[in-house]
PDB file of C-alpha atoms in Angstrom:
ATOM      1  CA  ASP A   1      93.104 112.095  99.610  1.00 87.00           C
ATOM      2  CA  ILE A   2      96.284 113.678 100.880  1.00 94.00           C
ATOM      3  CA  GLN A   3      97.698 116.183  98.387  1.00 96.00           C
ATOM      4  CA  MET A   4     101.439 116.580  97.916  1.00 97.00           C
ATOM      5  CA  THR A   5     103.229 119.623  96.572  1.00 98.00           C
ATOM      6  CA  GLN A   6     106.893 120.080  95.691  1.00 98.00           C
ATOM      7  CA  SER A   7     109.072 123.118  95.226  1.00 97.00           C
ATOM      8  CA  PRO A   8     110.675 124.169  93.076  1.00 97.00           C
ATOM      9  CA  SER A   9     109.244 122.477  89.998  1.00 97.00           C
ATOM     10  CA  THR A  10     112.555 122.932  88.206  1.00 97.00           C
ATOM     11  CA  LEU A  11     115.974 123.545  89.658  1.00 96.00           C
ATOM     12  CA  SER A  12     119.089 124.448  87.684  1.00 96.00           C
ATOM     13  CA  ALA A  13     122.324 123.569  89.418  1.00 96.00           C
ATOM     14  CA  SER A  14     125.990 122.801  88.785  1.00 95.00           C
ATOM     15  CA  VAL A  15     128.078 119.799  89.694  1.00 96.00           C
ATOM     16  CA  GLY A  16     129.199 120.163  93.290  1.00 96.00           C
ATOM     17  CA  ASP A  17     126.236 122.310  94.355  1.00 97.00           C
ATOM     18  CA  ARG A  18     124.193 121.558  97.454  1.00 97.00           C
ATOM     19  CA  VAL A  19     120.599 121.024  96.351  1.00 97.00           C
ATOM     20  CA  THR A  20     117.445 121.058  98.471  1.00 98.00           C
ATOM     21  CA  ILE A  21     113.956 120.048  97.343  1.00 98.00           C
ATOM     22  CA  THR A  22     110.893 120.647  99.509  1.00 98.00           C
ATOM     23  CA  CYS A  23     107.785 118.492  99.706  1.00 98.00           C
ATOM     24  CA  ARG A  24     104.639 119.456 101.595  1.00 98.00           C
ATOM     25  CA  ALA A  25     101.617 117.361 102.535  1.00 98.00           C
ATOM     26  CA  SER A  26      98.078 118.708 102.861  1.00 97.00           C
ATOM     27  CA  GLN A  27      97.802 117.071 106.282  1.00 96.00           C
ATOM     28  CA  SER A  28     100.162 115.437 108.719  1.00 97.00           C
ATOM     29  CA  ILE A  29     101.710 112.194 107.481  1.00 97.00           C
ATOM     30  CA  SER A  30     104.082 111.705 110.415  1.00 96.00           C
ATOM     31  CA  SER A  31     107.277 110.379 108.778  1.00 97.00           C
ATOM     32  CA  TRP A  32     105.565 108.244 106.165  1.00 97.00           C
ATOM     33  CA  LEU A  33     107.323 109.776 103.193  1.00 98.00           C
ATOM     34  CA  ALA A  34     109.547 108.407 100.452  1.00 98.00           C
ATOM     35  CA  TRP A  35     111.685 110.054  97.783  1.00 98.00           C
ATOM     36  CA  TYR A  36     112.318 108.646  94.308  1.00 98.00           C
ATOM     37  CA  GLN A  37     114.666 109.552  91.477  1.00 98.00           C
ATOM     38  CA  GLN A  38     113.593 109.089  87.867  1.00 98.00           C
ATOM     39  CA  LYS A  39     115.704 109.481  84.766  1.00 97.00           C
ATOM     40  CA  PRO A  40     114.170 109.861  81.282  1.00 95.00           C
ATOM     41  CA  GLY A  41     112.783 106.597  79.947  1.00 95.00           C
ATOM     42  CA  LYS A  42     113.540 104.735  83.161  1.00 97.00           C
ATOM     43  CA  ALA A  43     111.552 103.533  86.142  1.00 98.00           C
ATOM     44  CA  PRO A  44     111.727 105.500  89.388  1.00 98.00           C
ATOM     45  CA  LYS A  45     114.272 104.432  91.980  1.00 98.00           C
ATOM     46  CA  LEU A  46     113.679 104.541  95.724  1.00 98.00           C
ATOM     47  CA  LEU A  47     116.160 106.815  97.494  1.00 98.00           C
ATOM     48  CA  ILE A  48     114.751 107.593 100.935  1.00 98.00           C
ATOM     49  CA  TYR A  49     111.950 106.090 103.020  1.00 97.00           C
ATOM     50  CA  LYS A  50     110.408 106.978 106.353  1.00 97.00           C
ATOM     51  CA  ALA A  51     111.458 110.561 105.631  1.00 98.00           C
ATOM     52  CA  SER A  52     115.137 110.074 106.465  1.00 98.00           C
ATOM     53  CA  SER A  53     116.153 106.426 106.009  1.00 98.00           C
ATOM     54  CA  LEU A  54     118.553 105.834 103.140  1.00 98.00           C
ATOM     55  CA  GLU A  55     117.668 102.918 100.885  1.00 97.00           C
ATOM     56  CA  SER A  56     120.407 100.326 100.553  1.00 96.00           C
ATOM     57  CA  GLY A  57     122.924 101.179  97.845  1.00 96.00           C
ATOM     58  CA  VAL A  58     121.974 104.852  97.608  1.00 98.00           C
ATOM     59  CA  PRO A  59     124.945 107.226  97.938  1.00 97.00           C
ATOM     60  CA  SER A  60     125.285 109.023 101.249  1.00 97.00           C
ATOM     61  CA  ARG A  61     125.185 112.436  99.540  1.00 98.00           C
ATOM     62  CA  PHE A  62     121.406 111.972  99.529  1.00 98.00           C
ATOM     63  CA  SER A  63     119.586 112.728 102.770  1.00 98.00           C
ATOM     64  CA  GLY A  64     116.036 113.382 103.846  1.00 98.00           C
ATOM     65  CA  SER A  65     114.485 115.183 106.762  1.00 98.00           C
ATOM     66  CA  GLY A  66     111.181 116.435 108.098  1.00 98.00           C
ATOM     67  CA  SER A  67     107.992 115.179 109.678  1.00 98.00           C
ATOM     68  CA  GLY A  68     104.363 116.148 109.822  1.00 97.00           C
ATOM     69  CA  THR A  69     103.686 118.184 106.698  1.00 98.00           C
ATOM     70  CA  GLU A  70     107.073 119.492 105.548  1.00 98.00           C
ATOM     71  CA  PHE A  71     109.959 117.458 104.210  1.00 98.00           C
ATOM     72  CA  THR A  72     113.223 118.034 102.384  1.00 98.00           C
ATOM     73  CA  LEU A  73     115.508 116.027 100.156  1.00 98.00           C
ATOM     74  CA  THR A  74     119.095 117.252 100.117  1.00 98.00           C
ATOM     75  CA  ILE A  75     121.895 116.313  97.770  1.00 98.00           C
ATOM     76  CA  SER A  76     125.060 117.470  99.495  1.00 97.00           C
ATOM     77  CA  SER A  77     127.262 117.677  96.403  1.00 97.00           C
ATOM     78  CA  LEU A  78     125.478 117.254  93.080  1.00 97.00           C
ATOM     79  CA  GLN A  79     127.053 114.690  90.754  1.00 96.00           C
ATOM     80  CA  PRO A  80     126.556 114.292  86.984  1.00 94.00           C
ATOM     81  CA  ASP A  81     124.471 111.162  87.608  1.00 95.00           C
ATOM     82  CA  ASP A  82     122.037 113.125  89.790  1.00 97.00           C
ATOM     83  CA  PHE A  83     120.425 115.169  87.026  1.00 94.00           C
ATOM     84  CA  ALA A  84     116.945 113.699  87.050  1.00 97.00           C
ATOM     85  CA  THR A  85     113.400 114.267  88.298  1.00 98.00           C
ATOM     86  CA  TYR A  86     112.664 113.690  91.973  1.00 98.00           C
ATOM     87  CA  TYR A  87     109.290 112.708  93.399  1.00 98.00           C
ATOM     88  CA  CYS A  88     108.069 112.529  96.965  1.00 98.00           C
ATOM     89  CA  GLN A  89     105.356 110.041  97.942  1.00 98.00           C
ATOM     90  CA  GLN A  90     103.249 109.855 101.065  1.00 97.00           C
ATOM     91  CA  TYR A  91     102.181 106.496 102.435  1.00 95.00           C
ATOM     92  CA  ASN A  92     100.293 107.560 105.507  1.00 93.00           C
ATOM     93  CA  SER A  93      97.189 105.879 104.124  1.00 87.00           C
ATOM     94  CA  TYR A  94      96.361 102.993 101.796  1.00 86.00           C
ATOM     95  CA  SER A  95      95.838 105.605  99.090  1.00 90.00           C
ATOM     96  CA  PRO A  96      99.397 106.768  98.478  1.00 93.00           C
ATOM     97  CA  THR A  97      99.988 109.938  96.500  1.00 96.00           C
ATOM     98  CA  PHE A  98     102.993 111.388  94.742  1.00 97.00           C
ATOM     99  CA  GLY A  99     104.184 114.940  94.473  1.00 98.00           C
ATOM    100  CA  PRO A 100     104.300 116.532  91.000  1.00 98.00           C
ATOM    101  CA  GLY A 101     108.082 116.191  90.760  1.00 98.00           C
ATOM    102  CA  THR A 102     111.132 118.440  90.739  1.00 98.00           C
ATOM    103  CA  LYS A 103     113.387 118.363  87.711  1.00 98.00           C
ATOM    104  CA  VAL A 104     117.053 118.983  88.450  1.00 98.00           C
ATOM    105  CA  ASP A 105     118.865 120.100  85.338  1.00 94.00           C
ATOM    106  CA  ILE A 106     122.269 121.417  84.421  1.00 87.00           C
ATOM    107  CA  LYS A 107     122.885 125.110  84.945  1.00 86.00           C
TER     108      LYS A 107
ATOM    109  CA  GLU B   1     118.294  89.673  91.974  1.00 96.00           C
ATOM    110  CA  VAL B   2     114.773  91.018  92.163  1.00 97.00           C
ATOM    111  CA  GLN B   3     113.176  91.486  88.760  1.00 98.00           C
ATOM    112  CA  LEU B   4     109.730  92.653  87.729  1.00 98.00           C
ATOM    113  CA  VAL B   5     108.804  92.356  84.071  1.00 98.00           C
ATOM    114  CA  GLU B   6     105.584  93.835  82.727  1.00 98.00           C
ATOM    115  CA  SER B   7     103.884  92.689  79.560  1.00 98.00           C
ATOM    116  CA  GLY B   8     100.601  93.107  77.756  1.00 98.00           C
ATOM    117  CA  GLY B   9     100.669  96.768  76.859  1.00 97.00           C
ATOM    118  CA  GLY B  10      99.673  98.117  73.475  1.00 97.00           C
ATOM    119  CA  LEU B  11      97.142 100.129  71.527  1.00 98.00           C
ATOM    120  CA  VAL B  12      93.493  99.664  72.472  1.00 98.00           C
ATOM    121  CA  GLN B  13      90.309 101.500  71.548  1.00 98.00           C
ATOM    122  CA  PRO B  14      88.311 103.436  74.120  1.00 98.00           C
ATOM    123  CA  GLY B  15      85.807 101.265  75.929  1.00 98.00           C
ATOM    124  CA  ARG B  16      87.787  98.085  75.355  1.00 98.00           C
ATOM    125  CA  SER B  17      89.741  95.955  77.828  1.00 98.00           C
ATOM    126  CA  LEU B  18      93.367  95.014  78.316  1.00 98.00           C
ATOM    127  CA  ARG B  19      95.196  92.826  80.826  1.00 98.00           C
ATOM    128  CA  LEU B  20      98.725  93.547  81.966  1.00 98.00           C
ATOM    129  CA  SER B  21     100.955  90.959  83.576  1.00 98.00           C
ATOM    130  CA  CYS B  22     103.883  91.409  85.930  1.00 98.00           C
ATOM    131  CA  THR B  23     106.218  88.441  86.201  1.00 98.00           C
ATOM    132  CA  ALA B  24     108.383  88.513  89.303  1.00 98.00           C
ATOM    133  CA  SER B  25     111.598  86.711  90.171  1.00 98.00           C
ATOM    134  CA  GLY B  26     114.364  86.852  92.731  1.00 97.00           C
ATOM    135  CA  PHE B  27     112.184  86.947  95.845  1.00 96.00           C
ATOM    136  CA  THR B  28     109.351  85.048  97.528  1.00 96.00           C
ATOM    137  CA  PHE B  29     106.513  86.635  95.560  1.00 97.00           C
ATOM    138  CA  GLY B  30     103.744  85.352  97.798  1.00 96.00           C
ATOM    139  CA  ASP B  31     105.136  87.204 100.815  1.00 95.00           C
ATOM    140  CA  TYR B  32     104.777  90.658  99.282  1.00 96.00           C
ATOM    141  CA  ALA B  33     102.026  93.085  98.410  1.00 96.00           C
ATOM    142  CA  MET B  34     102.298  94.301  94.835  1.00 97.00           C
ATOM    143  CA  SER B  35     101.242  97.601  93.356  1.00 97.00           C
ATOM    144  CA  TRP B  36     100.698  99.250  89.979  1.00 98.00           C
ATOM    145  CA  VAL B  37     101.726 102.845  89.311  1.00 98.00           C
ATOM    146  CA  ARG B  38     101.202 104.691  86.027  1.00 98.00           C
ATOM    147  CA  GLN B  39     102.708 107.685  84.315  1.00 98.00           C
ATOM    148  CA  ALA B  40     100.971 109.523  81.493  1.00 98.00           C
ATOM    149  CA  PRO B  41     103.302 110.827  78.768  1.00 97.00           C
ATOM    150  CA  GLY B  42     105.287 113.761  80.106  1.00 95.00           C
ATOM    151  CA  LYS B  43     103.436 113.698  83.423  1.00 97.00           C
ATOM    152  CA  GLY B  44     104.052 112.611  86.994  1.00 97.00           C
ATOM    153  CA  LEU B  45     103.436 109.359  88.823  1.00 98.00           C
ATOM    154  CA  GLU B  46      99.951 108.163  89.755  1.00 97.00           C
ATOM    155  CA  TRP B  47      99.255 105.219  92.017  1.00 96.00           C
ATOM    156  CA  VAL B  48      96.707 102.838  90.477  1.00 98.00           C
ATOM    157  CA  GLY B  49      96.178 100.188  93.132  1.00 97.00           C
ATOM    158  CA  PHE B  50      97.656  97.272  95.017  1.00 97.00           C
ATOM    159  CA  ILE B  51      97.001  93.749  96.201  1.00 97.00           C
ATOM    160  CA  ARG B  52      98.003  92.394  99.570  1.00 96.00           C
ATOM    161  CA  SER B  53      99.610  89.039 100.108  1.00 96.00           C
ATOM    162  CA  LYS B  54      97.450  86.020 100.907  1.00 96.00           C
ATOM    163  CA  ALA B  55      98.595  86.290 104.525  1.00 95.00           C
ATOM    164  CA  TYR B  56      96.732  89.596 104.625  1.00 95.00           C
ATOM    165  CA  GLY B  57      93.724  88.287 102.785  1.00 96.00           C
ATOM    166  CA  GLY B  58      94.869  89.118  99.258  1.00 96.00           C
ATOM    167  CA  THR B  59      92.605  92.154  99.365  1.00 96.00           C
ATOM    168  CA  THR B  60      92.944  95.125  97.064  1.00 97.00           C
ATOM    169  CA  GLU B  61      92.886  98.920  97.149  1.00 96.00           C
ATOM    170  CA  TYR B  62      92.363 101.219  94.162  1.00 97.00           C
ATOM    171  CA  ALA B  63      92.687 104.848  93.236  1.00 96.00           C
ATOM    172  CA  ALA B  64      89.371 106.608  92.788  1.00 95.00           C
ATOM    173  CA  SER B  65      90.186 107.227  89.104  1.00 96.00           C
ATOM    174  CA  VAL B  66      90.172 103.499  88.297  1.00 98.00           C
ATOM    175  CA  LYS B  67      87.925 101.974  90.965  1.00 97.00           C
ATOM    176  CA  GLY B  68      85.212  99.840  89.421  1.00 97.00           C
ATOM    177  CA  ARG B  69      87.063  99.599  86.088  1.00 98.00           C
ATOM    178  CA  PHE B  70      90.429  98.066  87.025  1.00 98.00           C
ATOM    179  CA  THR B  71      91.041  94.836  88.937  1.00 98.00           C
ATOM    180  CA  ILE B  72      94.310  93.600  90.374  1.00 98.00           C
ATOM    181  CA  SER B  73      94.844  89.894  90.998  1.00 98.00           C
ATOM    182  CA  ARG B  74      97.742  87.564  91.643  1.00 98.00           C
ATOM    183  CA  ASP B  75      98.839  84.007  90.975  1.00 98.00           C
ATOM    184  CA  ASP B  76     101.423  83.157  93.592  1.00 98.00           C
ATOM    185  CA  SER B  77     102.138  79.757  92.011  1.00 98.00           C
ATOM    186  CA  LYS B  78     103.400  81.584  88.903  1.00 98.00           C
ATOM    187  CA  SER B  79     104.759  84.702  90.647  1.00 98.00           C
ATOM    188  CA  ILE B  80     102.568  86.900  88.474  1.00 98.00           C
ATOM    189  CA  ALA B  81     100.469  89.944  89.292  1.00 98.00           C
ATOM    190  CA  TYR B  82      97.780  91.092  86.890  1.00 98.00           C
ATOM    191  CA  LEU B  83      96.070  94.374  86.123  1.00 98.00           C
ATOM    192  CA  GLN B  84      92.766  93.883  84.322  1.00 98.00           C
ATOM    193  CA  MET B  85      91.677  97.159  82.770  1.00 98.00           C
ATOM    194  CA  ASN B  86      88.094  97.481  81.529  1.00 98.00           C
ATOM    195  CA  SER B  87      86.151 100.373  80.010  1.00 98.00           C
ATOM    196  CA  LEU B  88      89.396 102.068  79.066  1.00 98.00           C
ATOM    197  CA  LYS B  89      89.437 105.814  78.519  1.00 98.00           C
ATOM    198  CA  THR B  90      91.858 107.985  76.585  1.00 98.00           C
ATOM    199  CA  GLU B  91      93.059 109.392  79.907  1.00 98.00           C
ATOM    200  CA  ASP B  92      94.273 105.907  80.894  1.00 98.00           C
ATOM    201  CA  THR B  93      97.057 106.256  78.332  1.00 98.00           C
ATOM    202  CA  ALA B  94     100.275 105.835  80.289  1.00 98.00           C
ATOM    203  CA  VAL B  95     103.285 103.710  81.050  1.00 98.00           C
ATOM    204  CA  TYR B  96     102.196 101.204  83.679  1.00 98.00           C
ATOM    205  CA  TYR B  97     104.767 100.106  86.233  1.00 98.00           C
ATOM    206  CA  CYS B  98     104.575  97.023  88.404  1.00 98.00           C
ATOM    207  CA  THR B  99     106.115  97.670  91.813  1.00 98.00           C
ATOM    208  CA  ARG B 100     106.823  95.848  95.047  1.00 97.00           C
ATOM    209  CA  PHE B 101     106.159  97.185  98.515  1.00 95.00           C
ATOM    210  CA  GLN B 102     109.226  97.244 100.699  1.00 93.00           C
ATOM    211  CA  THR B 103     107.145  96.287 103.745  1.00 84.00           C
ATOM    212  CA  THR B 104     106.032  92.776 102.681  1.00 77.00           C
ATOM    213  CA  GLY B 105     102.443  91.643 102.637  1.00 86.00           C
ATOM    214  CA  ARG B 106     100.162  94.243 104.166  1.00 87.00           C
ATOM    215  CA  GLY B 107     100.661  96.896 101.524  1.00 86.00           C
ATOM    216  CA  GLY B 108     101.247 100.566 101.959  1.00 86.00           C
ATOM    217  CA  GLY B 109     104.751 101.862 102.320  1.00 91.00           C
ATOM    218  CA  PRO B 110     107.606 102.675  99.993  1.00 96.00           C
ATOM    219  CA  LEU B 111     108.033 100.908  96.670  1.00 97.00           C
ATOM    220  CA  ASP B 112     111.480  99.394  96.522  1.00 96.00           C
ATOM    221  CA  TYR B 113     111.470  97.603  93.172  1.00 98.00           C
ATOM    222  CA  TRP B 114     109.947  98.707  89.872  1.00 98.00           C
ATOM    223  CA  GLY B 115     109.582  97.016  86.524  1.00 98.00           C
ATOM    224  CA  GLN B 116     110.633  98.725  83.316  1.00 97.00           C
ATOM    225  CA  GLY B 117     107.042  99.640  82.509  1.00 98.00           C
ATOM    226  CA  THR B 118     104.685  98.839  79.651  1.00 98.00           C
ATOM    227  CA  LEU B 119     102.955 101.464  77.522  1.00 98.00           C
ATOM    228  CA  VAL B 120      99.200 101.419  77.180  1.00 98.00           C
ATOM    229  CA  THR B 121      97.757 103.708  74.530  1.00 98.00           C
ATOM    230  CA  VAL B 122      93.996 104.203  74.463  1.00 98.00           C
ATOM    231  CA  SER B 123      92.978 105.743  71.178  1.00 97.00           C
ATOM    232  CA  SER B 124      90.513 105.249  68.361  1.00 96.00           C
TER     233      SER B 124
END
């Protein structure tokens, strides 16, 4: 199975900050990567797919980049609604795997 | 509006069985592959398995951790996906989410809709 790692595991930031989360795959997954946002007690929400495509309805302050084994999720100007945990997910194979998550909390 | 509603969770003893249901609405259920993802308390997300649409044979894929114990099926006439869980272990305790693949029937790909989840607790 392809292993996914994320860094940092926790990130403290303020409203208005630019935030970057990194996701790495144990082998090349081309651009087959998605990002999800999860708030406590809620289901995850798809933000980005195919590494850089914005899901419909997701604010444009979210962006994704990368290919191969290294990917980033960037929030250009952090908003109060963005404090949550973010997961990457590879779907290069029919055995998808998620990263361990990055919690973005208030500084 | 797409909706996925899970049901069937609860407390079950180790070694016993439980069946979860996922009732879908707001889209042509039979055209899409459906997946189950779980999340143990305080932990991250773990893919459980998925079922392809009938157009792709209705075949299934499973995570190694549940293969041989869990079975996913579907009833397109009722727009319901099922997760049959046998020989349950304490480590199967989790919230189980029903999800839809964005990329229709073949499976694989991003998961664009999620249910609210149902808690399964395996304990004696």
